[in-house]
XYZ file of C-alpha atoms in Angstrom:
777
model
C 32.027 43.513 5.039
C 34.338 40.499 4.754
C 33.661 40.073 1.044
C 34.491 43.750 0.451
C 37.712 43.406 2.424
C 38.754 40.263 0.560
C 38.047 41.942 -2.772
C 40.028 45.009 -1.673
C 43.033 42.849 -0.721
C 43.084 40.637 -3.757
C 42.356 43.352 -6.298
C 45.453 45.228 -5.138
C 47.450 42.009 -5.133
C 46.363 41.202 -8.691
C 47.439 44.667 -9.852
C 50.840 44.118 -8.226
C 51.156 40.732 -9.979
C 50.224 42.311 -13.310
C 52.805 45.061 -12.777
C 55.417 42.373 -12.138
C 54.522 40.431 -15.297
C 53.966 43.396 -17.645
C 56.884 45.347 -16.212
C 59.175 42.350 -16.735
C 58.053 42.040 -20.364
C 58.627 45.732 -21.025
C 61.992 45.728 -19.238
C 63.504 42.502 -20.495
C 61.644 41.518 -23.675
C 60.007 44.414 -25.558
C 59.792 44.731 -28.553
C 60.052 40.936 -28.831
C 56.810 38.981 -29.050
C 57.071 37.253 -25.685
C 59.064 37.212 -22.477
C 61.261 34.271 -21.505
C 60.878 34.672 -17.729
C 63.632 32.281 -16.670
C 66.206 33.732 -19.060
C 64.997 37.321 -18.501
C 65.032 38.098 -22.210
C 62.685 38.316 -25.155
C 61.691 35.433 -27.397
C 62.494 36.357 -30.997
C 61.379 33.886 -33.628
C 64.348 32.401 -35.447
C 66.813 33.213 -32.676
C 65.499 30.575 -30.255
C 65.094 26.822 -30.855
C 61.962 26.122 -32.883
C 59.044 24.897 -30.761
C 56.853 23.831 -33.668
C 53.256 25.030 -33.884
C 53.571 27.058 -30.656
C 55.810 29.523 -32.487
C 53.147 30.200 -35.129
C 51.675 32.820 -32.787
C 54.905 34.851 -33.009
C 54.926 37.336 -35.888
C 57.564 39.875 -34.834
C 54.731 42.292 -34.021
C 55.302 42.775 -30.244
C 52.589 40.227 -29.540
C 52.478 40.609 -25.750
C 52.180 44.412 -25.930
C 49.303 44.323 -28.428
C 47.529 41.506 -26.593
C 47.739 43.428 -23.299
C 46.497 46.866 -24.407
C 42.871 46.701 -23.249
C 43.886 44.927 -20.029
C 45.589 48.187 -19.038
C 42.261 50.008 -19.268
C 40.389 47.327 -17.297
C 42.976 47.655 -14.516
C 42.585 51.461 -14.676
C 46.177 51.982 -15.814
C 45.267 54.767 -18.213
C 48.677 56.465 -18.341
C 50.313 53.144 -19.165
C 47.615 52.477 -21.789
C 48.251 55.773 -23.555
C 51.994 55.119 -23.528
C 51.473 51.553 -24.839
C 49.257 52.775 -27.681
C 51.936 55.298 -28.734
C 54.546 52.506 -28.675
C 52.303 50.276 -30.773
C 51.807 52.963 -33.408
C 55.515 53.779 -33.457
C 57.101 50.306 -33.317
C 54.715 47.560 -34.465
C 54.948 46.418 -38.102
C 52.470 44.021 -39.680
C 54.219 43.367 -43.036
C 56.886 40.998 -41.737
C 58.018 38.031 -43.822
C 56.767 35.576 -41.218
C 54.374 32.623 -41.436
C 51.832 32.879 -38.622
C 48.751 31.046 -37.408
C 45.605 32.643 -38.828
C 43.673 31.659 -35.694
C 46.220 32.961 -33.161
C 46.909 36.165 -35.083
C 43.199 36.853 -35.338
C 42.326 36.376 -31.665
C 45.498 37.890 -30.183
C 46.650 40.640 -32.550
C 43.567 41.634 -34.545
C 41.445 41.241 -31.397
C 44.034 43.181 -29.396
C 44.067 46.062 -31.864
C 40.267 46.197 -32.022
C 39.865 46.025 -28.232
C 42.442 48.759 -27.776
C 40.757 50.933 -30.442
C 37.394 50.524 -28.692
C 38.950 51.552 -25.362
C 40.853 54.486 -26.902
C 37.730 55.701 -28.672
C 35.713 55.431 -25.458
C 38.292 57.489 -23.534
C 38.503 60.040 -26.325
C 34.732 60.499 -26.465
C 34.646 61.117 -22.735
C 37.082 63.952 -23.229
C 39.337 62.630 -20.453
C 42.399 61.694 -22.498
C 43.510 60.285 -25.881
C 42.355 63.498 -27.574
C 45.221 63.058 -30.042
C 43.950 59.624 -31.138
C 42.648 59.460 -34.745
C 41.645 55.780 -35.105
C 45.208 54.684 -35.893
C 44.674 51.302 -34.170
C 41.609 50.662 -36.310
C 43.668 51.409 -39.433
C 46.279 48.890 -38.240
C 43.529 46.358 -37.606
C 42.207 46.861 -41.129
C 45.705 46.373 -42.559
C 46.094 43.145 -40.600
C 42.652 41.959 -41.674
C 43.650 42.369 -45.334
C 46.862 40.438 -44.660
C 44.811 37.549 -43.217
C 42.226 37.477 -46.039
C 44.383 35.437 -48.499
C 43.995 32.500 -46.125
C 40.330 32.267 -47.164
C 41.235 31.646 -50.814
C 40.096 27.988 -50.795
C 37.446 26.144 -52.773
C 35.387 25.552 -49.625
C 35.706 28.930 -47.931
C 37.436 27.396 -44.918
C 40.697 29.277 -44.249
C 44.212 27.914 -44.517
C 45.673 27.451 -41.026
C 48.708 29.674 -41.779
C 49.483 32.776 -43.791
C 52.604 34.773 -44.567
C 52.026 38.333 -43.408
C 53.926 39.769 -46.373
C 53.321 37.261 -49.173
C 49.989 35.666 -48.341
C 49.428 31.971 -49.063
C 49.907 31.035 -52.725
C 52.856 33.324 -53.538
C 56.058 31.338 -54.253
C 57.750 33.276 -51.443
C 55.047 32.548 -48.846
C 56.496 29.227 -47.561
C 52.949 28.061 -46.836
C 49.793 27.048 -48.699
C 50.523 23.314 -48.822
C 48.318 22.490 -45.850
C 45.092 20.612 -46.444
C 43.588 20.510 -42.939
C 42.559 22.904 -40.203
C 40.899 22.524 -36.815
C 37.230 23.371 -36.315
C 38.031 26.115 -33.830
C 40.684 27.529 -36.185
C 38.091 28.014 -38.936
C 35.177 28.856 -36.660
C 36.759 31.475 -34.391
C 36.915 34.430 -36.747
C 33.435 35.937 -36.700
C 33.714 38.262 -33.681
C 36.908 39.998 -34.764
C 36.125 39.994 -38.501
C 32.531 41.187 -38.047
C 33.636 43.907 -35.620
C 36.296 44.991 -38.122
C 33.693 45.138 -40.897
C 31.237 47.153 -38.858
C 33.849 49.555 -37.514
C 35.593 50.057 -40.854
C 32.627 49.784 -43.214
C 34.288 47.014 -45.265
C 31.924 44.042 -45.343
C 34.444 41.626 -46.849
C 35.806 40.507 -43.474
C 32.467 39.544 -41.953
C 31.415 37.822 -45.177
C 34.448 35.531 -45.193
C 34.129 34.655 -41.502
C 30.453 33.912 -41.911
C 31.100 31.722 -44.952
C 33.498 29.596 -42.901
C 30.827 29.158 -40.225
C 28.286 28.224 -42.892
C 30.580 25.436 -44.122
C 31.122 24.022 -40.629
C 27.374 24.076 -40.007
C 26.702 22.375 -43.340
C 29.298 19.680 -42.567
C 27.983 18.816 -39.093
C 26.895 15.215 -38.618
C 23.148 15.442 -39.212
C 22.273 12.512 -36.967
C 24.068 13.811 -33.890
C 24.427 17.553 -34.705
C 28.065 17.282 -33.629
C 31.190 18.404 -35.469
C 34.612 16.794 -35.627
C 37.975 18.221 -34.613
C 39.890 18.517 -37.903
C 38.444 19.195 -41.375
C 39.861 19.280 -44.926
C 39.832 22.898 -46.105
C 39.400 21.962 -49.778
C 36.617 19.377 -49.842
C 35.126 19.742 -46.346
C 35.663 16.091 -45.377
C 36.287 15.381 -41.712
C 39.842 14.250 -40.981
C 39.360 13.674 -37.247
C 35.862 12.721 -36.201
C 36.199 12.877 -32.434
C 33.894 15.504 -30.963
C 34.134 17.354 -27.651
C 34.249 20.857 -26.193
C 38.000 21.114 -25.598
C 41.024 21.627 -27.825
C 40.283 21.853 -31.531
C 36.576 22.718 -31.209
C 36.137 24.848 -28.055
C 35.873 28.410 -29.351
C 33.712 27.423 -32.360
C 30.829 26.866 -29.944
C 31.803 29.949 -27.942
C 31.705 32.174 -31.031
C 28.270 30.980 -32.139
C 26.784 32.121 -28.830
C 28.821 35.325 -28.640
C 28.179 36.216 -32.293
C 24.489 36.326 -31.429
C 25.203 38.592 -28.449
C 27.521 40.893 -30.420
C 25.685 40.980 -33.743
C 22.076 40.257 -32.795
C 21.580 37.636 -35.530
C 19.283 34.800 -34.448
C 20.942 32.384 -36.878
C 23.972 32.106 -34.615
C 21.876 31.441 -31.523
C 19.780 28.803 -33.277
C 22.904 27.001 -34.430
C 24.399 27.204 -30.965
C 21.238 25.818 -29.362
C 21.236 22.898 -31.806
C 24.859 22.059 -30.992
C 24.321 22.635 -27.278
C 21.477 20.136 -27.131
C 23.777 17.576 -28.765
C 26.621 18.365 -26.359
C 24.391 17.887 -23.329
C 22.977 14.681 -24.783
C 26.238 12.980 -25.763
C 29.356 14.746 -24.430
C 28.221 15.968 -21.010
C 28.437 13.253 -18.373
C 28.268 15.490 -15.298
C 30.646 16.585 -14.061
C 32.770 15.227 -16.932
C 32.897 16.363 -20.563
C 34.103 13.423 -22.647
C 34.982 13.269 -26.330
C 32.780 10.997 -28.444
C 32.718 9.883 -32.080
C 30.601 12.319 -34.074
C 29.009 9.507 -36.110
C 28.538 7.194 -33.117
C 28.186 9.589 -30.182
C 27.315 6.955 -27.599
C 30.954 5.810 -27.715
C 33.619 7.738 -25.780
C 36.851 7.901 -27.772
C 39.290 8.630 -24.943
C 39.525 8.468 -21.182
C 41.063 11.892 -20.594
C 40.078 15.542 -20.814
C 42.145 18.578 -21.798
C 42.344 21.787 -19.806
C 40.893 23.983 -22.551
C 37.417 22.655 -21.760
C 37.612 24.714 -18.542
C 36.065 27.600 -20.513
C 32.821 25.654 -20.979
C 31.198 26.359 -17.570
C 31.512 30.067 -18.387
C 29.772 29.513 -21.712
C 27.058 27.543 -19.927
C 26.516 30.533 -17.648
C 25.908 32.697 -20.725
C 23.476 30.045 -21.926
C 21.708 30.055 -18.549
C 22.450 26.412 -17.738
C 23.925 26.943 -14.282
C 23.639 23.462 -12.766
C 26.029 21.643 -15.134
C 28.276 24.722 -15.111
C 28.577 24.480 -11.332
C 29.157 20.721 -11.518
C 31.953 20.837 -14.094
C 33.596 23.859 -12.475
C 33.637 22.087 -9.106
C 35.257 19.046 -10.716
C 37.940 21.296 -12.198
C 38.487 23.011 -8.852
C 39.008 19.661 -7.166
C 41.608 18.810 -9.826
C 43.445 22.079 -9.120
C 43.423 21.265 -5.417
C 45.030 17.934 -6.178
C 47.642 19.151 -8.682
C 47.960 22.899 -7.823
C 47.038 23.795 -11.433
C 44.981 22.178 -14.158
C 47.294 19.795 -16.007
C 47.155 20.221 -19.779
C 45.270 16.907 -19.798
C 43.977 14.665 -17.014
C 42.211 11.316 -16.908
C 38.653 10.574 -15.906
C 40.163 9.405 -12.609
C 41.816 12.841 -12.270
C 45.376 11.655 -12.721
C 47.842 13.623 -14.812
C 47.839 12.702 -18.501
C 49.956 15.626 -19.746
C 51.631 17.504 -16.927
C 52.228 20.930 -18.507
C 50.402 24.058 -17.342
C 51.152 27.109 -19.537
C 49.273 29.474 -17.169
C 45.999 29.052 -19.035
C 43.179 31.408 -17.976
C 40.075 29.337 -18.819
C 39.432 28.153 -15.256
C 39.661 31.740 -13.955
C 37.299 32.803 -16.754
C 34.610 30.316 -15.685
C 35.127 31.262 -12.037
C 34.435 34.902 -12.934
C 31.248 34.057 -14.824
C 29.933 31.823 -12.040
C 30.539 34.443 -9.375
C 28.787 37.124 -11.382
C 25.861 34.782 -12.050
C 25.424 33.457 -8.509
C 27.001 36.059 -6.197
C 28.267 33.094 -4.175
C 31.436 34.130 -2.249
C 32.678 30.558 -2.673
C 33.907 31.605 -6.108
C 35.893 34.439 -4.554
C 37.687 31.784 -2.507
C 38.370 29.864 -5.711
C 39.820 33.073 -7.151
C 41.976 33.489 -4.053
C 43.398 30.010 -4.565
C 44.294 30.848 -8.179
C 46.107 34.013 -7.077
C 47.936 32.257 -4.260
C 49.073 29.339 -6.427
C 50.326 31.628 -9.158
C 52.412 33.536 -6.633
C 53.617 30.409 -4.857
C 54.372 28.162 -7.823
C 54.712 30.271 -10.998
C 56.215 33.590 -9.932
C 59.884 34.078 -10.770
C 62.125 37.168 -10.592
C 61.401 38.142 -14.226
C 57.664 37.495 -14.412
C 55.627 34.292 -14.206
C 56.825 31.036 -15.746
C 54.720 28.246 -17.190
C 54.818 24.981 -15.260
C 56.494 22.216 -17.220
C 55.061 19.439 -15.043
C 52.543 19.941 -12.250
C 53.829 16.778 -10.563
C 57.323 18.169 -10.047
C 56.686 21.925 -10.169
C 59.487 22.476 -12.677
C 59.223 25.627 -14.773
C 59.308 26.274 -18.501
C 60.950 29.395 -19.965
C 57.646 30.696 -21.292
C 55.077 33.385 -20.465
C 52.425 33.427 -23.186
C 50.718 36.680 -24.093
C 47.302 35.298 -23.090
C 48.455 35.313 -19.477
C 48.449 39.129 -19.519
C 45.512 39.467 -21.910
C 43.145 37.135 -20.051
C 44.254 35.902 -16.640
C 44.661 39.283 -14.967
C 41.554 40.669 -16.631
C 39.303 37.916 -15.299
C 40.902 37.877 -11.843
C 40.660 41.658 -11.475
C 37.025 41.680 -12.600
C 36.227 38.786 -10.261
C 37.171 40.939 -7.265
C 35.655 44.180 -8.603
C 32.187 45.623 -8.371
C 30.770 47.389 -11.400
C 31.071 50.819 -9.788
C 34.809 50.271 -9.268
C 35.488 49.994 -13.011
C 36.259 52.841 -15.378
C 33.398 51.827 -17.701
C 30.310 49.601 -17.730
C 31.586 46.081 -18.401
C 28.078 44.955 -19.387
C 28.345 47.078 -22.548
C 30.968 44.687 -23.927
C 31.399 41.057 -24.885
C 34.663 39.171 -24.335
C 36.332 37.518 -27.300
C 37.983 34.169 -26.685
C 41.172 36.134 -25.887
C 39.174 38.367 -23.487
C 39.335 41.413 -25.735
C 36.414 43.787 -25.359
C 34.004 44.473 -28.221
C 30.917 46.696 -27.769
C 27.543 44.973 -27.992
C 26.248 48.185 -29.558
C 27.625 46.886 -32.868
C 24.400 44.916 -33.276
C 22.389 48.132 -33.617
C 24.836 50.835 -34.645
C 26.092 49.113 -37.793
C 24.306 47.161 -40.561
C 24.570 43.349 -40.577
C 26.547 41.389 -43.122
C 24.987 41.340 -46.576
C 23.916 38.113 -48.250
C 22.953 35.842 -45.379
C 22.400 32.553 -47.175
C 22.249 30.416 -44.050
C 19.827 27.529 -44.253
C 17.063 27.207 -41.678
C 18.354 25.296 -38.612
C 16.882 22.021 -37.538
C 14.244 22.284 -34.864
C 15.511 21.698 -31.344
C 13.656 21.290 -28.119
C 13.492 24.674 -26.463
C 13.824 25.365 -22.773
C 13.340 28.396 -20.564
C 16.691 29.909 -21.542
C 16.882 29.118 -25.244
C 16.296 32.799 -26.022
C 16.727 34.564 -22.679
C 19.256 35.226 -19.951
C 19.543 33.094 -16.796
C 17.746 33.916 -13.584
C 18.818 32.139 -10.424
C 15.454 32.914 -8.885
C 13.689 31.125 -11.720
C 16.107 28.221 -11.726
C 16.272 27.801 -7.962
C 13.379 29.688 -6.338
C 13.779 30.590 -2.665
C 17.082 28.735 -2.422
C 19.996 31.174 -2.170
C 22.401 28.319 -1.411
C 21.601 26.409 -4.602
C 25.201 26.470 -5.846
C 26.505 24.900 -2.626
C 23.858 22.184 -2.787
C 25.067 21.242 -6.266
C 28.778 21.448 -5.371
C 28.469 19.270 -2.297
C 27.848 16.222 -4.491
C 31.330 16.629 -5.973
C 33.311 17.807 -2.965
C 35.302 14.571 -2.638
C 35.411 13.777 -6.328
C 39.158 13.335 -6.590
C 39.423 11.488 -3.282
C 36.815 9.069 -1.978
C 34.055 10.077 -4.339
C 34.716 7.680 -7.191
C 32.691 4.591 -7.922
C 33.704 1.163 -6.686
C 34.867 -1.486 -9.177
C 35.004 -5.217 -8.553
C 38.473 -6.703 -8.956
C 39.087 -9.997 -10.816
C 39.761 -11.926 -7.591
C 36.368 -10.942 -6.157
C 37.911 -8.450 -3.773
C 36.848 -4.807 -3.569
C 38.877 -2.032 -5.138
C 38.401 1.110 -3.097
C 39.406 4.467 -4.624
C 41.029 5.776 -1.458
C 43.238 8.517 -2.768
C 46.539 8.961 -1.028
C 45.368 12.227 0.482
C 41.915 11.087 1.395
C 41.026 9.145 4.540
C 43.131 6.203 5.604
C 41.505 2.952 4.344
C 40.260 1.523 7.637
C 39.146 4.964 8.838
C 37.106 5.409 5.677
C 35.457 1.990 5.902
C 34.603 2.403 9.561
C 33.063 5.806 8.864
C 30.725 3.975 6.486
C 29.639 1.531 9.180
C 31.654 -1.415 7.804
C 33.393 -3.646 10.353
C 36.371 -5.687 9.110
C 37.445 -9.251 9.731
C 40.891 -9.700 8.129
C 41.522 -12.954 6.245
C 45.276 -12.614 6.657
C 47.902 -10.083 7.578
C 47.775 -8.556 4.091
C 44.174 -7.423 4.178
C 44.841 -4.042 2.569
C 47.244 -4.066 -0.351
C 48.201 -0.952 -2.352
C 47.747 -1.374 -6.102
C 49.816 0.123 -8.893
C 47.381 2.989 -9.316
C 47.993 5.881 -6.935
C 45.603 5.893 -4.010
C 43.788 2.637 -4.925
C 43.837 -0.304 -2.521
C 42.639 -3.886 -2.845
C 40.958 -4.982 0.380
C 40.536 -8.701 1.031
C 38.144 -9.076 3.921
C 34.832 -10.287 5.219
C 32.709 -7.184 5.676
C 29.659 -6.920 7.859
C 27.668 -3.837 6.891
C 25.721 -2.352 9.758
C 23.381 0.601 9.787
C 24.903 3.069 12.216
C 23.074 6.160 13.346
C 24.539 9.489 12.223
C 26.571 11.029 15.045
C 26.586 14.762 15.545
C 30.105 16.156 15.372
C 30.672 18.715 18.123
C 33.031 21.391 16.748
C 36.160 22.184 18.712
C 38.531 25.120 18.318
C 42.208 25.906 18.567
C 42.454 29.429 20.004
C 45.772 31.289 19.933
C 46.139 33.063 23.270
C 49.756 34.254 23.382
C 50.783 37.714 22.106
C 50.133 39.154 19.599
C 46.981 37.071 19.086
C 45.492 37.213 22.598
C 42.565 35.015 21.655
C 41.743 36.856 18.426
C 42.653 33.967 16.127
C 40.199 31.085 16.444
C 40.476 28.006 14.219
C 37.639 25.509 13.856
C 38.732 21.933 14.589
C 37.280 18.446 14.470
C 37.281 15.957 17.387
C 38.418 12.355 17.764
C 36.439 9.329 18.943
C 39.307 8.400 21.233
C 41.678 10.187 23.571
C 40.685 12.846 26.119
C 37.130 14.159 25.722
C 37.586 17.935 25.570
C 33.856 18.479 26.087
C 34.310 17.279 29.648
C 37.246 19.610 30.318
C 35.788 22.827 31.727
C 38.744 25.026 30.766
C 40.121 23.019 27.841
C 43.783 22.115 27.457
C 46.462 24.805 27.187
C 50.000 24.467 25.929
C 52.714 25.674 23.577
C 52.804 24.102 20.121
C 55.809 22.280 18.682
C 56.128 20.787 15.220
C 56.745 17.037 15.204
C 59.775 15.509 13.501
C 59.085 13.588 11.333
C 56.049 15.725 10.561
C 53.790 12.744 9.852
C 54.749 11.106 13.181
C 54.772 7.736 11.421
C 58.291 6.812 12.493
C 60.413 7.181 15.628
C 59.963 10.680 17.045
C 63.234 12.570 16.593
C 62.448 15.620 18.763
C 60.848 13.881 21.747
C 62.689 16.070 24.265
C 61.407 19.226 22.589
C 57.849 17.838 22.425
C 57.670 16.812 26.068
C 55.113 18.928 27.912
C 53.904 20.614 24.725
C 51.122 20.216 22.164
C 52.388 18.460 19.042
C 51.617 19.489 15.466
C 51.509 16.501 13.114
C 50.587 16.070 9.464
C 47.844 13.679 8.432
C 48.718 10.699 6.210
C 51.034 7.669 5.846
C 49.719 5.910 8.974
C 46.686 5.837 11.255
C 45.717 8.643 13.632
C 45.917 6.236 16.565
C 49.476 5.181 15.691
C 50.573 8.818 15.532
C 48.843 9.632 18.834
C 50.536 6.735 20.657
C 54.018 7.743 19.474
C 53.481 11.373 20.448
C 51.966 10.476 23.824
C 54.990 8.274 24.527
C 57.227 11.209 23.568
C 55.564 13.275 26.308
C 53.195 15.440 24.253
C 50.186 16.731 26.232
C 47.991 16.956 23.151
C 48.082 16.638 19.366
C 46.805 18.891 16.593
C 46.600 16.945 13.330
C 46.721 19.015 10.112
C 45.162 17.827 6.877
C 47.593 17.207 4.017
C 44.989 17.840 1.309
C 45.879 21.239 -0.097
C 43.105 23.821 0.072
C 40.770 21.954 2.435
C 39.015 24.154 4.974
C 36.204 23.994 7.532
C 34.029 26.436 5.593
C 33.671 24.043 2.660
C 34.284 20.592 4.159
C 32.102 18.985 6.841
C 33.853 18.205 10.108
C 34.333 14.540 10.937
C 35.483 12.559 13.956
C 38.864 10.875 13.749
C 38.556 7.124 14.365
C 41.007 4.589 15.743
C 42.744 1.706 14.041
C 40.168 -0.989 14.764
C 41.737 -2.095 18.031
C 41.374 -0.790 21.591
C 42.365 2.854 22.056
C 41.805 3.281 25.804
C 45.569 3.672 26.244
C 45.456 7.003 24.395
C 44.556 9.647 26.976
C 45.780 12.954 25.508
C 43.402 15.329 23.639
C 43.398 15.149 19.836
C 41.952 17.639 17.352
C 41.991 17.936 13.565
C 42.504 21.082 11.446
C 41.899 21.311 7.726
C 44.858 22.540 5.692
C 43.902 26.232 5.415
C 43.381 26.556 9.164
C 46.532 24.489 9.721
C 48.492 26.838 7.475
C 47.494 29.786 9.656
C 48.689 27.950 12.748
C 52.030 26.904 11.255
C 52.510 30.420 9.873
C 51.991 31.812 13.378
C 54.612 29.397 14.680
C 57.073 30.531 12.010
C 56.473 34.195 12.844
C 56.659 33.784 16.635
C 58.920 31.276 18.360
C 56.414 30.647 21.151
C 52.720 30.180 20.407
C 50.343 29.156 23.179
C 46.974 27.686 22.257
C 43.808 26.501 23.930
C 42.054 23.353 22.705
C 38.405 23.452 23.776
C 34.798 23.186 22.535
C 33.746 26.009 20.240
C 30.895 27.027 22.511
C 33.363 27.800 25.305
C 35.639 29.989 23.205
C 37.419 32.690 25.230
C 36.272 36.251 24.602
C 33.086 35.158 22.889
C 31.058 37.780 24.709
C 33.628 40.507 24.195
C 32.846 41.342 20.631
C 35.106 38.892 18.824
C 34.419 39.046 15.115
C 35.638 35.957 13.285
C 36.392 36.161 9.585
C 37.417 32.547 9.259
C 41.008 33.552 8.514
C 41.475 36.510 10.791
C 39.743 37.804 13.878
C 39.429 41.448 14.841
C 38.306 42.799 18.204
C 35.864 45.650 17.601
C 34.414 47.888 20.326
C 31.317 46.557 22.078
C 28.695 48.096 24.293
C 31.144 47.861 27.186
C 33.807 49.801 25.347
C 31.757 52.418 23.553
C 29.885 52.217 20.291
C 31.142 52.934 16.782
C 29.678 56.157 15.475
C 28.762 56.689 11.824
C 31.741 58.985 11.353
C 34.103 56.328 12.711
C 32.787 53.481 10.564
C 34.729 54.086 7.310
C 38.031 54.292 9.170
C 37.213 51.186 11.220
C 36.264 49.223 8.107
C 39.386 50.304 6.259
C 41.524 49.350 9.234
C 39.802 45.976 9.426
C 40.424 45.398 5.721
C 44.087 46.239 6.100
C 44.417 43.793 8.969
C 42.781 41.048 6.936
C 45.026 41.815 3.951
C 48.075 41.607 6.183
C 46.922 38.332 7.706
C 46.190 36.789 4.307
C 49.538 37.861 2.890
C 51.437 35.935 5.547
């Protein structure tokens, strides 16, 4: 019930977000290639300052419109799709005198035209609409394919990275053709679109060229490691950059080997993929990290940071059937998004920002979609919710959605790439949709790297490429899923919570989960992130008692969240204490006990377990919010329950200040964004190492999501009364209170009359609407 309601809410919200983004492009930018969402105008190449390689995706062919066409069908916007197809046929020209990226034009424009043709043909065959359509999009795709073919005129068969749409490569007017290098992904990400074009048009030349490029990359792999480099010379096939990973420069080469097998049914692609995959898992995968290595010496990592494009890899691992490392890496990425709101363009192995940009990339949402469909674990719906909420909170602007220039400051960039509409909304919408809610069977299609839809029926309905001269692959060790799809029951028999078991190992990865390193002065460097536990609290929770050597026992280092502790530590084995859950129950109108928030206790202060009726009071926000300095609103706090933010000083220090200000209780709220009681174990707040008998008021702790609900209630209603008490003594527990974790709805019970079958749909719809309203606050 709750999952259905959440999906109902977020699916509608995603459609509204898409309407805002697509509508802004059509209103302010079309027929330009892209929208500039801060300027509320279109980006026309040559009229705006040159951005270098980024602009190579712009070809004066209404890029965003073409890239978005099949997204309209996925979101069931069939009228808009038909209108957009007519616009494309009327307005889009492909013979412009513009130098474009072969890779970007292939995946965005050729893929967009093919995906839209497949959707238009499907609708036409159903007889529902598009009866006027006569394969015009396919004809445009074929024209574009011929305009890209001159790029393959090299001695090796690897394509030039750029081509002039009108003049090709070697023509004196082309202004290109002098390049000698291309990236592995640039050469190896052609086969899906080119093979589909060949099989739909009957012209084999496209598939033959794409396959030749893949043959060269396979031939040039490092035979000892079975890895490939990042940049290769297109004339002689020598490697220019020999670092090997799964992120930028290589990523979609691996993706297209696997997906070419799915789309085309040719075992050669799968065998090559399996060979590379074994090498990746042997050398590059260091769960949950994916680190670049030297292709000739793969035991050596070549850099200490990762780029955000590798976020696609867990989704590819799902297709491979290797769910455990997919879950591990995805969880690591999720923790990074919790820390920085979005995935930075690059981040270090210690999860600090390396490059702060976030151009609204969809790869993390893509992997989230695949993991949810593979596991059915509602955890991944919550991850999807966080993506939606952060986009609305931190990227939405009046004219669309703007890329984030630096995740540390939240500043925007005047940019909304076409892939945001082509991919992000597609994956988010599908994440919250069941198969029977879609206009077609999504399992009949494979996603390209730009999330365009190609029918898997191409493997049987059309002949394969002629002249397959691929050499036999090297033998690799096979596993259960080398040639079959994943089965969670086979991987994790009788364990429906297998994904959670794997994730729990990485829950605190960006906080207190990193390894300890000895410092040069024989101290201990503790990776206590600035929004993890306070240092002494963390050590005491581990059973370590401290004897300070001087007044500077804990010294912050230059690195954020790392402290050097100089101390004599006595490690004692302490028995695990059971944490008794408490609650904060909102009892004033309009809540009347229907909102119940799970809270953690403290090891000091009033013991709420011994208070028969709990502690009741009105809540007031502390100023300063952290309560680490003199309390500025002591008069307002007196006689009320204080809300205070975790961090900057010890819990005990905060409690003393607030008790002295007259507060009758304190609710501490976690400052780690996204934390919640459903995913994070409750813990007991500890003191500061000294006596705490002087603290006599009750203290509870809320994770940030529960805290956000409480502060939102306070913003909506000037007076909010709450009860702080043990969870087992919650008011109204016997009266049919149904808790959703974020909203609570009182349904009729046996005392009030039962719900009949005829009433159930209306009740469920009403419940969903209430949850939607609560979550939108």
